[in-house]
Amino acid sequence: MANILIADDEKEIIKLLRMYIEKEGVTVYEAYDGEMAYMILKNYTIDLAIIDIMMPKLNGFDLIKRVRRTMDVPIMVISAKVDLSDRVLGLELGADDYITKPFEPLEVAAKVKARLRRIQSMGGKEAEDTITVGEVVLHLKECVLYKKNEVIPLTKVEYMVLKMFMENPGRVFTKEQIYENAWGDDYVMDDNSIRVIISRLREKLGGDYITTIRGLGYRLEKHE
């Protein structure tokens, strides 16, 4: 049984989402402001957080920043803030997805289902303990990245993309392949989301690790 947090100051939004999401066999926790959402995340095991941006006490952007300091729970933003700058900011702060209001409940339910399926698949199969490329080491069972023995935190999406790259250094992956691996078949590809993830990984790894192959996609360079 998975646990999902829905944080929104509009109770009708929570009620609507709950009606669709609970059909997927999950337990739903409700929060009506950012502080309440943070307390739930601190005190309960939450597999996925769906949060609004414009909440009282602690807005969604500040909530994401606070959560990302100590937690790697997947975060899906659903917000009336539709400007590209807001979407980019949400993703750069550590959100795994950004959906604008008004939204289609069935689409959100499908994304939740895909996300939970991906989380379960990550935890449900045996794998080698680590993958090493150059100075970076990815610990698969812990989902933790190390560079020169320094811990570098990763979101779930960053982990999925980096794992794919590090398992295949030198191979070029198209945007479609990256999106399918990170977000799943139930998602509609968003170039901007991919650019943000690649930018965040480059910042964490160092600029010489991931190369853009014009017109094709991206490649993790081999490092001896």
Short mmCIF file of C-alpha atoms in Angstrom, two decimals:
data_model
loop_
_atom_site.label_atom_id
_atom_site.label_comp_id
_atom_site.label_asym_id
_atom_site.label_seq_id
_atom_site.Cartn_x
_atom_site.Cartn_y
_atom_site.Cartn_z
CA MET A 1 0.00 0.00 0.00
CA ALA A 2 1.47 3.35 -1.06
CA ASN A 3 1.10 6.62 0.84
CA ILE A 4 0.41 9.84 -1.07
CA LEU A 5 0.26 13.39 0.26
CA ILE A 6 -2.02 15.92 -1.45
CA ALA A 7 -1.34 19.49 -0.30
CA ASP A 8 -3.64 22.26 -1.54
CA ASP A 9 -5.55 25.05 0.20
CA GLU A 10 -8.55 24.32 -2.03
CA LYS A 11 -10.28 21.39 -0.35
CA GLU A 12 -12.36 20.71 -3.47
CA ILE A 13 -9.15 20.03 -5.40
CA ILE A 14 -8.03 17.52 -2.78
CA LYS A 15 -11.46 15.88 -2.78
CA LEU A 16 -11.40 15.57 -6.58
CA LEU A 17 -7.90 14.11 -6.72
CA ARG A 18 -8.61 11.77 -3.84
CA MET A 19 -11.65 10.37 -5.66
CA TYR A 20 -9.51 9.35 -8.63
CA ILE A 21 -6.27 8.42 -6.90
CA GLU A 22 -7.73 6.22 -4.16
CA LYS A 23 -8.95 3.90 -6.89
CA GLU A 24 -5.30 2.99 -7.38
CA GLY A 25 -5.16 1.40 -3.90
CA VAL A 26 -3.28 4.09 -1.99
CA THR A 27 -3.61 5.86 1.35
CA VAL A 28 -4.09 9.62 0.90
CA TYR A 29 -2.91 12.19 3.46
CA GLU A 30 -4.34 15.72 3.20
CA ALA A 31 -2.70 19.08 3.96
CA TYR A 32 -4.22 22.53 3.51
CA ASP A 33 -1.10 24.65 3.92
CA GLY A 34 2.65 24.25 3.44
CA GLU A 35 3.55 23.87 7.10
CA MET A 36 0.97 21.10 7.55
CA ALA A 37 2.35 19.36 4.45
CA TYR A 38 5.91 19.54 5.77
CA MET A 39 4.92 18.06 9.14
CA ILE A 40 3.23 15.13 7.40
CA LEU A 41 6.31 14.54 5.25
CA LYS A 42 8.52 14.59 8.34
CA ASN A 43 6.40 12.23 10.41
CA TYR A 44 5.01 9.72 7.90
CA THR A 45 6.47 7.59 5.13
CA ILE A 46 5.20 9.30 1.98
CA ASP A 47 5.84 7.69 -1.40
CA LEU A 48 4.66 10.66 -3.50
CA ALA A 49 3.74 14.27 -2.68
CA ILE A 50 1.31 16.26 -4.84
CA ILE A 51 1.54 19.92 -3.88
CA ASP A 52 0.13 23.29 -4.87
CA ILE A 53 2.36 26.37 -5.09
CA MET A 54 0.09 29.10 -3.74
CA MET A 55 -0.53 27.78 -0.22
CA PRO A 56 -0.68 29.74 3.06
CA LYS A 57 2.01 29.63 5.79
CA LEU A 58 4.58 28.05 3.47
CA ASN A 59 4.26 28.27 -0.31
CA GLY A 60 5.02 25.34 -2.57
CA PHE A 61 8.38 26.64 -3.78
CA ASP A 62 9.66 27.09 -0.22
CA LEU A 63 8.20 23.71 0.74
CA ILE A 64 10.13 22.00 -2.07
CA LYS A 65 13.35 23.72 -1.00
CA ARG A 66 12.85 22.64 2.60
CA VAL A 67 11.98 19.06 1.65
CA ARG A 68 14.94 18.68 -0.71
CA ARG A 69 17.41 19.51 2.08
CA THR A 70 16.70 16.19 3.82
CA MET A 71 14.26 14.08 1.76
CA ASP A 72 14.13 12.53 -1.70
CA VAL A 73 10.37 11.90 -1.87
CA PRO A 74 9.04 12.36 -5.44
CA ILE A 75 7.17 15.67 -5.80
CA MET A 76 4.46 16.42 -8.35
CA VAL A 77 3.38 20.07 -8.54
CA ILE A 78 -0.17 21.00 -9.54
CA SER A 79 -0.48 24.77 -9.77
CA ALA A 80 -2.39 27.67 -11.31
CA LYS A 81 0.96 29.38 -11.90
CA VAL A 82 1.31 28.64 -15.60
CA ASP A 83 4.22 30.88 -16.63
CA LEU A 84 7.24 29.06 -18.03
CA SER A 85 9.45 30.75 -15.43
CA ASP A 86 7.35 29.24 -12.62
CA ARG A 87 7.47 25.77 -14.18
CA VAL A 88 11.24 25.99 -14.64
CA LEU A 89 11.69 27.22 -11.05
CA GLY A 90 9.64 24.33 -9.68
CA LEU A 91 11.69 21.78 -11.59
CA GLU A 92 15.00 23.44 -10.72
CA LEU A 93 14.12 23.42 -7.01
CA GLY A 94 13.58 19.67 -7.18
CA ALA A 95 10.04 18.91 -8.33
CA ASP A 96 9.81 15.80 -10.52
CA ASP A 97 6.80 17.01 -12.51
CA TYR A 98 4.78 20.22 -12.92
CA ILE A 99 1.11 20.15 -13.98
CA THR A 100 -0.86 23.34 -14.55
CA LYS A 101 -4.45 23.99 -13.49
CA PRO A 102 -7.05 23.34 -14.73
CA PHE A 103 -5.98 19.72 -15.06
CA GLU A 104 -7.55 16.46 -16.17
CA PRO A 105 -7.96 14.19 -13.11
CA LEU A 106 -7.53 11.04 -15.17
CA GLU A 107 -4.17 12.31 -16.44
CA VAL A 108 -3.01 13.00 -12.88
CA ALA A 109 -4.17 9.55 -11.77
CA ALA A 110 -2.27 7.97 -14.67
CA LYS A 111 0.89 9.86 -13.73
CA VAL A 112 0.55 8.82 -10.10
CA LYS A 113 0.13 5.19 -11.15
CA ALA A 114 3.19 5.39 -13.43
CA ARG A 115 5.25 7.02 -10.70
CA LEU A 116 4.33 4.41 -8.09
CA ARG A 117 5.02 1.61 -10.56
CA ARG A 118 8.47 3.05 -11.23
CA ILE A 119 9.23 3.42 -7.52
CA GLN A 120 8.21 -0.20 -6.91
CA SER A 121 10.35 -1.43 -9.80
CA MET A 122 13.37 0.42 -8.40
CA GLY A 123 13.02 -1.29 -5.06
CA GLY A 124 11.91 -4.67 -6.29
CA LYS A 125 14.80 -5.99 -8.36
CA GLU A 126 18.28 -7.13 -7.52
CA ALA A 127 21.16 -5.10 -8.88
CA GLU A 128 24.89 -4.68 -8.49
CA ASP A 129 25.75 -2.44 -5.58
CA THR A 130 27.47 0.37 -7.50
CA ILE A 131 28.23 1.80 -10.92
CA THR A 132 31.43 3.83 -11.31
CA VAL A 133 32.26 6.26 -14.12
CA GLY A 134 35.35 8.37 -13.55
CA GLU A 135 35.13 10.09 -10.18
CA VAL A 136 31.43 9.44 -9.64
CA VAL A 137 29.95 6.35 -8.00
CA LEU A 138 26.23 5.56 -8.00
CA HIS A 139 25.05 3.31 -5.15
CA LEU A 140 22.02 1.55 -6.58
CA LYS A 141 20.48 0.06 -3.46
CA GLU A 142 20.75 3.36 -1.58
CA CYS A 143 20.00 5.58 -4.63
CA VAL A 144 22.90 7.81 -3.58
CA LEU A 145 25.60 9.45 -5.73
CA TYR A 146 29.15 10.01 -4.52
CA LYS A 147 31.79 12.21 -6.15
CA LYS A 148 35.24 12.09 -4.56
CA ASN A 149 33.56 10.51 -1.49
CA GLU A 150 31.17 13.48 -1.17
CA VAL A 151 27.46 12.61 -1.05
CA ILE A 152 25.47 14.31 -3.82
CA PRO A 153 21.67 14.13 -3.30
CA LEU A 154 19.48 13.07 -6.22
CA THR A 155 15.76 13.26 -6.86
CA LYS A 156 14.07 10.09 -8.14
CA VAL A 157 13.99 11.42 -11.72
CA GLU A 158 17.65 12.46 -11.58
CA TYR A 159 18.51 9.00 -10.28
CA MET A 160 16.64 7.23 -13.08
CA VAL A 161 18.29 9.34 -15.81
CA LEU A 162 21.77 9.09 -14.31
CA LYS A 163 21.48 5.33 -13.78
CA MET A 164 20.57 4.91 -17.45
CA PHE A 165 23.55 7.03 -18.53
CA MET A 166 26.06 5.38 -16.18
CA GLU A 167 25.01 1.88 -17.22
CA ASN A 168 25.75 2.86 -20.84
CA PRO A 169 28.64 5.37 -20.95
CA GLY A 170 29.32 6.59 -24.47
CA ARG A 171 25.83 5.72 -25.74
CA VAL A 172 23.64 8.50 -27.14
CA PHE A 173 20.10 8.61 -25.71
CA THR A 174 17.34 10.49 -27.47
CA LYS A 175 15.00 12.82 -25.59
CA GLU A 176 12.22 10.26 -26.06
CA GLN A 177 14.32 7.50 -24.46
CA ILE A 178 15.28 9.73 -21.54
CA TYR A 179 11.69 10.78 -20.95
CA GLU A 180 10.33 7.25 -21.15
CA ASN A 181 12.97 5.98 -18.71
CA ALA A 182 12.50 8.80 -16.18
CA TRP A 183 8.79 9.53 -16.34
CA GLY A 184 7.23 6.44 -17.90
CA ASP A 185 5.04 5.61 -20.87
CA ASP A 186 2.00 7.41 -19.45
CA TYR A 187 3.66 10.83 -19.73
CA VAL A 188 3.66 13.27 -22.64
CA MET A 189 7.22 14.30 -23.44
CA ASP A 190 8.22 17.81 -22.35
CA ASP A 191 11.52 19.12 -23.75
CA ASN A 192 11.81 21.70 -21.00
CA SER A 193 11.64 19.05 -18.25
CA ILE A 194 14.47 17.13 -19.92
CA ARG A 195 16.62 20.28 -20.24
CA VAL A 196 16.15 21.03 -16.54
CA ILE A 197 17.10 17.49 -15.49
CA ILE A 198 20.19 17.48 -17.71
CA SER A 199 21.19 20.90 -16.37
CA ARG A 200 20.83 19.71 -12.76
CA LEU A 201 22.86 16.55 -13.45
CA ARG A 202 25.61 18.57 -15.15
CA GLU A 203 25.79 20.84 -12.13
CA LYS A 204 26.11 17.86 -9.79
CA LEU A 205 28.51 15.82 -11.90
CA GLY A 206 30.59 18.54 -13.50
CA GLY A 207 30.23 20.00 -16.98
CA ASP A 208 32.45 17.48 -18.79
CA TYR A 209 30.37 14.40 -18.00
CA ILE A 210 27.22 14.89 -20.11
CA THR A 211 27.54 16.00 -23.72
CA THR A 212 24.77 17.31 -25.98
CA ILE A 213 24.75 15.58 -29.37
CA ARG A 214 23.04 18.11 -31.61
CA GLY A 215 19.92 16.76 -33.27
CA LEU A 216 20.15 13.42 -31.46
CA GLY A 217 20.18 13.71 -27.67
CA TYR A 218 22.68 13.35 -24.82
CA ARG A 219 25.61 11.12 -23.92
CA LEU A 220 27.54 10.40 -20.74
CA GLU A 221 31.23 10.56 -21.62
CA LYS A 222 33.50 7.68 -20.71
CA HIS A 223 35.99 8.47 -17.95
CA GLU A 224 38.89 6.22 -17.09
#
